[in-house]
Amino acid sequence: MADYNLVVRGGTVVTASDAYRADVGIIGERIAAVGENLQGERSVDAGGLLVMPGGVDTHCHIAQLRPEGGTDEESFTTGSAAALLGGTTTAISFSTQFKGQPIRDTLNEYRELARASAIDYSFHQIISDPTDEVLAEIPGLVEAGIRSLKVFLTYDTVHLDDRQYLQVLSVARRTGALVTVHCENYDAIDWRARALLADGRTAPKYHAWSRPEIVEREATYRAIALAELVDQPIQIFHVSSAGVAKEIARAQARGVKVWAETCPQYLTLTAADMDRPGFEGAKYMCSPSPRDVQAQEGLWDTIRRGTIDVVSSDHSGFSYHGDLGKRSNGEDAPFTNIPNGLPGLATRLPLLFSEGVAKGRIDVTDFVRLVASQPARIFGLTRKGRIAPGADADILLWDPTRKVKITNDKLGHAIDHTPYEGMEVTGWAEAVFLRGQLAMQSGKVVAAPGSGKFLARDAYDLIKPTGRLADGFDAAAMAVGPSGKRLV
Ligand code: URP
Ligand code: ZN
Ligand code: ZN
């Protein structure tokens, strides 16, 4: 008698704490049992494979709206295909507020674009212009399940100053949202970039010179200190080195609720990649800048110590040849006019597994914790990131020994290159199930566009404030907006 619709049989189940031989029984969209000799109407042979939760990528830019109209090159159709080919079943992308615009209309536009997704998804709301009116929109947004806000401390068009950042932290505290932060000092970068340009240093490699580690370290310290002042939990995005992670570890040790993310590019690339001949270096340009080999080893160490909880892709693809891509301002464009960001949805898991697990730097349970369980936990995706009864049956079958040479044609994204072209990795996704349905097998996406679901995130305890305020006065509770008036 079959107890389950589907049984994944004979593989090694890997969770964030254990790896053991077991079958996984699925009823409908959920995991119903993990045990031995389970009987299903259908079964899938996972012998020799790892059975892990589908990857949860909590930092990727898909179909980002452009201020001048239209979207960036990656659509939800191609972005979600890339995710499935790389073993990822859930993504949190971004809804960007443009200055002078309300949030709600833009969010609706993103929700519409995301209907093409073949994986489950949610959004972080970027706040670039925290006026009284915009701040007053946030409680409704959070109530609708957008339980994380994103702020930038750099970039010309979106950076917030300290007062604006405090306003966003305060409204997040009152409404129960997590704040995620891009930490680099805007003024310091601008000051250095202008000096570099004045000196004729315009090539892609000077991107790294404009933003050395100290500008990230300073902004990280400041982001944490202000969050501590408000008593508002935050997550720091794309930590590039151990020096930056140390600021986070010190705060974690004194009980501040701060989580940290890094990305494969900071574990595999260096600033020297931007010094490739001609304009090639632009393919490696992202912010913060990749550092050096020593910084990479330091980052692995902070991953092992648990300072860094999450490895996301920060997928932000710009083609090399296309009109909207890296060369959109010409090959002579100074580094300040080249779009920042790298494609990474499809390569996140292979790179972390190969460089981390296969090379003995981390355990396979750490891998699951970093790419699925912790991202799901930190961002309130309660049914994701676990192989356990009650969880969504998002299951990744992974071959830990398969050696694959990364080439762009395997990755499914809309971008015409990968920074990892030609790199050989050990470990590759063989098949992916999304809520019990086969979504990818042997390098072919079988899920139809639109099979992904929007994930509204409810309130959850992890991101509640600590209740510890410097002097007991809760300034955030006063709800005084930037105009000096009480917010309604
Ligand atoms: O260079 C990057 N990281 N581009 C994407 C936007 C961001 O800063 O996260
Ligand atoms: Zn960023
Ligand atoms: Zn990003």
PDB file of N, CA and C in Angstrom, residues 321-378:
ATOM      1  N   HIS A 321      27.884  42.244 -24.160  1.00  0.00           N
ATOM      2  CA  HIS A 321      27.716  42.850 -25.480  1.00  0.00           C
ATOM      3  C   HIS A 321      26.422  43.650 -25.638  1.00  0.00           C
ATOM      4  N   GLY A 322      25.429  43.378 -24.811  1.00  0.00           N
ATOM      5  CA  GLY A 322      24.100  43.966 -25.038  1.00  0.00           C
ATOM      6  C   GLY A 322      24.035  45.470 -24.778  1.00  0.00           C
ATOM      7  N   ASP A 323      22.950  46.072 -25.280  1.00  0.00           N
ATOM      8  CA  ASP A 323      22.778  47.533 -25.167  1.00  0.00           C
ATOM      9  C   ASP A 323      22.637  48.001 -23.720  1.00  0.00           C
ATOM     10  N   LEU A 324      22.138  47.107 -22.848  1.00  0.00           N
ATOM     11  CA  LEU A 324      21.918  47.507 -21.456  1.00  0.00           C
ATOM     12  C   LEU A 324      23.042  47.013 -20.544  1.00  0.00           C
ATOM     13  N   GLY A 325      24.075  46.434 -21.142  1.00  0.00           N
ATOM     14  CA  GLY A 325      25.064  45.719 -20.341  1.00  0.00           C
ATOM     15  C   GLY A 325      26.290  46.535 -19.962  1.00  0.00           C
ATOM     16  N   LYS A 326      27.366  45.812 -19.712  1.00  0.00           N
ATOM     17  CA  LYS A 326      28.610  46.396 -19.189  1.00  0.00           C
ATOM     18  C   LYS A 326      29.165  47.474 -20.130  1.00  0.00           C
ATOM     19  N   ARG A 327      28.928  47.283 -21.469  1.00  0.00           N
ATOM     20  CA  ARG A 327      29.514  48.240 -22.418  1.00  0.00           C
ATOM     21  C   ARG A 327      28.517  49.295 -22.864  1.00  0.00           C
ATOM     22  N   SER A 328      27.417  49.434 -22.103  1.00  0.00           N
ATOM     23  CA  SER A 328      26.353  50.355 -22.543  1.00  0.00           C
ATOM     24  C   SER A 328      26.846  51.798 -22.654  1.00  0.00           C
ATOM     25  N   ASN A 329      27.912  52.140 -21.947  1.00  0.00           N
ATOM     26  CA  ASN A 329      28.462  53.497 -22.075  1.00  0.00           C
ATOM     27  C   ASN A 329      29.768  53.504 -22.874  1.00  0.00           C
ATOM     28  N   GLY A 330      29.990  52.429 -23.635  1.00  0.00           N
ATOM     29  CA  GLY A 330      31.188  52.352 -24.476  1.00  0.00           C
ATOM     30  C   GLY A 330      32.342  51.693 -23.738  1.00  0.00           C
ATOM     31  N   GLU A 331      33.316  51.206 -24.534  1.00  0.00           N
ATOM     32  CA  GLU A 331      34.466  50.515 -23.930  1.00  0.00           C
ATOM     33  C   GLU A 331      35.437  51.476 -23.265  1.00  0.00           C
ATOM     34  N   ASP A 332      35.268  52.772 -23.556  1.00  0.00           N
ATOM     35  CA  ASP A 332      36.155  53.748 -22.908  1.00  0.00           C
ATOM     36  C   ASP A 332      35.513  54.322 -21.656  1.00  0.00           C
ATOM     37  N   ALA A 333      34.345  53.813 -21.305  1.00  0.00           N
ATOM     38  CA  ALA A 333      33.651  54.381 -20.141  1.00  0.00           C
ATOM     39  C   ALA A 333      34.536  54.263 -18.908  1.00  0.00           C
ATOM     40  N   PRO A 334      34.603  55.330 -18.115  1.00  0.00           N
ATOM     41  CA  PRO A 334      35.345  55.213 -16.860  1.00  0.00           C
ATOM     42  C   PRO A 334      34.636  54.224 -15.931  1.00  0.00           C
ATOM     43  N   PHE A 335      35.361  53.676 -14.966  1.00  0.00           N
ATOM     44  CA  PHE A 335      34.796  52.643 -14.093  1.00  0.00           C
ATOM     45  C   PHE A 335      33.532  53.124 -13.385  1.00  0.00           C
ATOM     46  N   THR A 336      33.397  54.437 -13.225  1.00  0.00           N
ATOM     47  CA  THR A 336      32.207  54.970 -12.546  1.00  0.00           C
ATOM     48  C   THR A 336      30.944  54.855 -13.402  1.00  0.00           C
ATOM     49  N   ASN A 337      31.128  54.601 -14.703  1.00  0.00           N
ATOM     50  CA  ASN A 337      29.961  54.503 -15.602  1.00  0.00           C
ATOM     51  C   ASN A 337      29.736  53.097 -16.144  1.00  0.00           C
ATOM     52  N   ILE A 338      30.265  52.115 -15.467  1.00  0.00           N
ATOM     53  CA  ILE A 338      30.060  50.721 -15.888  1.00  0.00           C
ATOM     54  C   ILE A 338      29.116  50.081 -14.876  1.00  0.00           C
ATOM     55  N   PRO A 339      28.033  49.427 -15.354  1.00  0.00           N
ATOM     56  CA  PRO A 339      27.116  48.826 -14.376  1.00  0.00           C
ATOM     57  C   PRO A 339      27.817  47.797 -13.478  1.00  0.00           C
ATOM     58  N   ASN A 340      27.498  47.861 -12.209  1.00  0.00           N
ATOM     59  CA  ASN A 340      28.073  46.939 -11.208  1.00  0.00           C
ATOM     60  C   ASN A 340      27.222  45.691 -11.105  1.00  0.00           C
ATOM     61  N   GLY A 341      27.834  44.551 -10.941  1.00  0.00           N
ATOM     62  CA  GLY A 341      27.071  43.348 -10.627  1.00  0.00           C
ATOM     63  C   GLY A 341      27.446  42.177 -11.507  1.00  0.00           C
ATOM     64  N   LEU A 342      27.263  40.967 -10.974  1.00  0.00           N
ATOM     65  CA  LEU A 342      27.649  39.724 -11.649  1.00  0.00           C
ATOM     66  C   LEU A 342      26.478  38.752 -11.659  1.00  0.00           C
ATOM     67  N   PRO A 343      26.389  37.927 -12.715  1.00  0.00           N
ATOM     68  CA  PRO A 343      25.392  36.855 -12.658  1.00  0.00           C
ATOM     69  C   PRO A 343      25.872  35.747 -11.721  1.00  0.00           C
ATOM     70  N   GLY A 344      24.953  35.118 -10.979  1.00  0.00           N
ATOM     71  CA  GLY A 344      25.412  34.091 -10.033  1.00  0.00           C
ATOM     72  C   GLY A 344      24.351  33.124  -9.535  1.00  0.00           C
ATOM     73  N   LEU A 345      23.106  33.269 -10.034  1.00  0.00           N
ATOM     74  CA  LEU A 345      22.041  32.384  -9.531  1.00  0.00           C
ATOM     75  C   LEU A 345      22.359  30.907  -9.763  1.00  0.00           C
ATOM     76  N   ALA A 346      22.903  30.596 -10.954  1.00  0.00           N
ATOM     77  CA  ALA A 346      23.122  29.191 -11.306  1.00  0.00           C
ATOM     78  C   ALA A 346      24.415  28.636 -10.719  1.00  0.00           C
ATOM     79  N   THR A 347      25.355  29.498 -10.390  1.00  0.00           N
ATOM     80  CA  THR A 347      26.678  29.025  -9.962  1.00  0.00           C
ATOM     81  C   THR A 347      26.883  29.078  -8.447  1.00  0.00           C
ATOM     82  N   ARG A 348      25.914  29.625  -7.712  1.00  0.00           N
ATOM     83  CA  ARG A 348      26.082  29.790  -6.257  1.00  0.00           C
ATOM     84  C   ARG A 348      26.373  28.452  -5.572  1.00  0.00           C
ATOM     85  N   LEU A 349      25.514  27.472  -5.782  1.00  0.00           N
ATOM     86  CA  LEU A 349      25.701  26.195  -5.075  1.00  0.00           C
ATOM     87  C   LEU A 349      26.926  25.430  -5.579  1.00  0.00           C
ATOM     88  N   PRO A 350      27.110  25.305  -6.906  1.00  0.00           N
ATOM     89  CA  PRO A 350      28.306  24.585  -7.365  1.00  0.00           C
ATOM     90  C   PRO A 350      29.608  25.190  -6.842  1.00  0.00           C
ATOM     91  N   LEU A 351      29.707  26.515  -6.831  1.00  0.00           N
ATOM     92  CA  LEU A 351      30.958  27.138  -6.374  1.00  0.00           C
ATOM     93  C   LEU A 351      31.164  26.918  -4.876  1.00  0.00           C
ATOM     94  N   LEU A 352      30.103  27.083  -4.099  1.00  0.00           N
ATOM     95  CA  LEU A 352      30.281  26.920  -2.645  1.00  0.00           C
ATOM     96  C   LEU A 352      30.565  25.458  -2.304  1.00  0.00           C
ATOM     97  N   PHE A 353      29.887  24.538  -2.986  1.00  0.00           N
ATOM     98  CA  PHE A 353      30.125  23.122  -2.701  1.00  0.00           C
ATOM     99  C   PHE A 353      31.554  22.741  -3.073  1.00  0.00           C
ATOM    100  N   SER A 354      31.954  23.164  -4.264  1.00  0.00           N
ATOM    101  CA  SER A 354      33.266  22.759  -4.774  1.00  0.00           C
ATOM    102  C   SER A 354      34.405  23.366  -3.956  1.00  0.00           C
ATOM    103  N   GLU A 355      34.323  24.688  -3.748  1.00  0.00           N
ATOM    104  CA  GLU A 355      35.391  25.373  -3.012  1.00  0.00           C
ATOM    105  C   GLU A 355      35.309  25.096  -1.511  1.00  0.00           C
ATOM    106  N   GLY A 356      34.085  24.834  -1.041  1.00  0.00           N
ATOM    107  CA  GLY A 356      33.900  24.640   0.400  1.00  0.00           C
ATOM    108  C   GLY A 356      33.945  23.184   0.815  1.00  0.00           C
ATOM    109  N   VAL A 357      32.970  22.387   0.351  1.00  0.00           N
ATOM    110  CA  VAL A 357      32.845  20.992   0.822  1.00  0.00           C
ATOM    111  C   VAL A 357      33.913  20.110   0.178  1.00  0.00           C
ATOM    112  N   ALA A 358      34.002  20.168  -1.158  1.00  0.00           N
ATOM    113  CA  ALA A 358      34.941  19.267  -1.848  1.00  0.00           C
ATOM    114  C   ALA A 358      36.387  19.560  -1.450  1.00  0.00           C
ATOM    115  N   LYS A 359      36.677  20.804  -1.131  1.00  0.00           N
ATOM    116  CA  LYS A 359      38.061  21.133  -0.739  1.00  0.00           C
ATOM    117  C   LYS A 359      38.266  21.065   0.774  1.00  0.00           C
ATOM    118  N   GLY A 360      37.261  20.588   1.508  1.00  0.00           N
ATOM    119  CA  GLY A 360      37.415  20.338   2.948  1.00  0.00           C
ATOM    120  C   GLY A 360      37.386  21.580   3.812  1.00  0.00           C
ATOM    121  N   ARG A 361      36.895  22.696   3.286  1.00  0.00           N
ATOM    122  CA  ARG A 361      36.875  23.915   4.112  1.00  0.00           C
ATOM    123  C   ARG A 361      35.656  23.954   5.025  1.00  0.00           C
ATOM    124  N   ILE A 362      34.540  23.360   4.565  1.00  0.00           N
ATOM    125  CA  ILE A 362      33.324  23.298   5.375  1.00  0.00           C
ATOM    126  C   ILE A 362      32.701  21.914   5.224  1.00  0.00           C
ATOM    127  N   ASP A 363      31.800  21.558   6.172  1.00  0.00           N
ATOM    128  CA  ASP A 363      31.084  20.279   6.075  1.00  0.00           C
ATOM    129  C   ASP A 363      29.864  20.435   5.174  1.00  0.00           C
ATOM    130  N   VAL A 364      29.351  19.283   4.756  1.00  0.00           N
ATOM    131  CA  VAL A 364      28.160  19.316   3.901  1.00  0.00           C
ATOM    132  C   VAL A 364      26.959  19.887   4.671  1.00  0.00           C
ATOM    133  N   THR A 365      26.916  19.684   5.993  1.00  0.00           N
ATOM    134  CA  THR A 365      25.819  20.267   6.791  1.00  0.00           C
ATOM    135  C   THR A 365      25.946  21.802   6.833  1.00  0.00           C
ATOM    136  N   ASP A 366      27.185  22.300   6.858  1.00  0.00           N
ATOM    137  CA  ASP A 366      27.389  23.764   6.798  1.00  0.00           C
ATOM    138  C   ASP A 366      26.844  24.302   5.476  1.00  0.00           C
ATOM    139  N   PHE A 367      27.109  23.531   4.425  1.00  0.00           N
ATOM    140  CA  PHE A 367      26.647  23.935   3.087  1.00  0.00           C
ATOM    141  C   PHE A 367      25.127  24.141   3.097  1.00  0.00           C
ATOM    142  N   VAL A 368      24.409  23.160   3.630  1.00  0.00           N
ATOM    143  CA  VAL A 368      22.941  23.262   3.675  1.00  0.00           C
ATOM    144  C   VAL A 368      22.514  24.441   4.548  1.00  0.00           C
ATOM    145  N   ARG A 369      23.210  24.617   5.651  1.00  0.00           N
ATOM    146  CA  ARG A 369      22.891  25.736   6.558  1.00  0.00           C
ATOM    147  C   ARG A 369      23.060  27.079   5.830  1.00  0.00           C
ATOM    148  N   LEU A 370      24.144  27.206   5.052  1.00  0.00           N
ATOM    149  CA  LEU A 370      24.482  28.496   4.427  1.00  0.00           C
ATOM    150  C   LEU A 370      23.624  28.821   3.211  1.00  0.00           C
ATOM    151  N   VAL A 371      23.268  27.792   2.436  1.00  0.00           N
ATOM    152  CA  VAL A 371      22.563  28.084   1.175  1.00  0.00           C
ATOM    153  C   VAL A 371      21.057  27.905   1.265  1.00  0.00           C
ATOM    154  N   ALA A 372      20.573  27.291   2.366  1.00  0.00           N
ATOM    155  CA  ALA A 372      19.122  27.025   2.420  1.00  0.00           C
ATOM    156  C   ALA A 372      18.525  27.292   3.808  1.00  0.00           C
ATOM    157  N   SER A 373      19.028  26.624   4.841  1.00  0.00           N
ATOM    158  CA  SER A 373      18.312  26.657   6.133  1.00  0.00           C
ATOM    159  C   SER A 373      18.369  28.025   6.804  1.00  0.00           C
ATOM    160  N   GLN A 374      19.563  28.590   6.903  1.00  0.00           N
ATOM    161  CA  GLN A 374      19.661  29.896   7.569  1.00  0.00           C
ATOM    162  C   GLN A 374      19.008  31.023   6.775  1.00  0.00           C
ATOM    163  N   PRO A 375      19.210  31.086   5.448  1.00  0.00           N
ATOM    164  CA  PRO A 375      18.492  32.146   4.721  1.00  0.00           C
ATOM    165  C   PRO A 375      16.988  32.048   4.938  1.00  0.00           C
ATOM    166  N   ALA A 376      16.449  30.815   4.914  1.00  0.00           N
ATOM    167  CA  ALA A 376      15.000  30.659   5.115  1.00  0.00           C
ATOM    168  C   ALA A 376      14.602  31.122   6.514  1.00  0.00           C
ATOM    169  N   ARG A 377      15.405  30.756   7.502  1.00  0.00           N
ATOM    170  CA  ARG A 377      15.079  31.087   8.897  1.00  0.00           C
ATOM    171  C   ARG A 377      15.156  32.599   9.135  1.00  0.00           C
ATOM    172  N   ILE A 378      16.222  33.220   8.635  1.00  0.00           N
ATOM    173  CA  ILE A 378      16.430  34.653   8.895  1.00  0.00           C
ATOM    174  C   ILE A 378      15.343  35.490   8.218  1.00  0.00           C
TER     175      ILE A 378
END
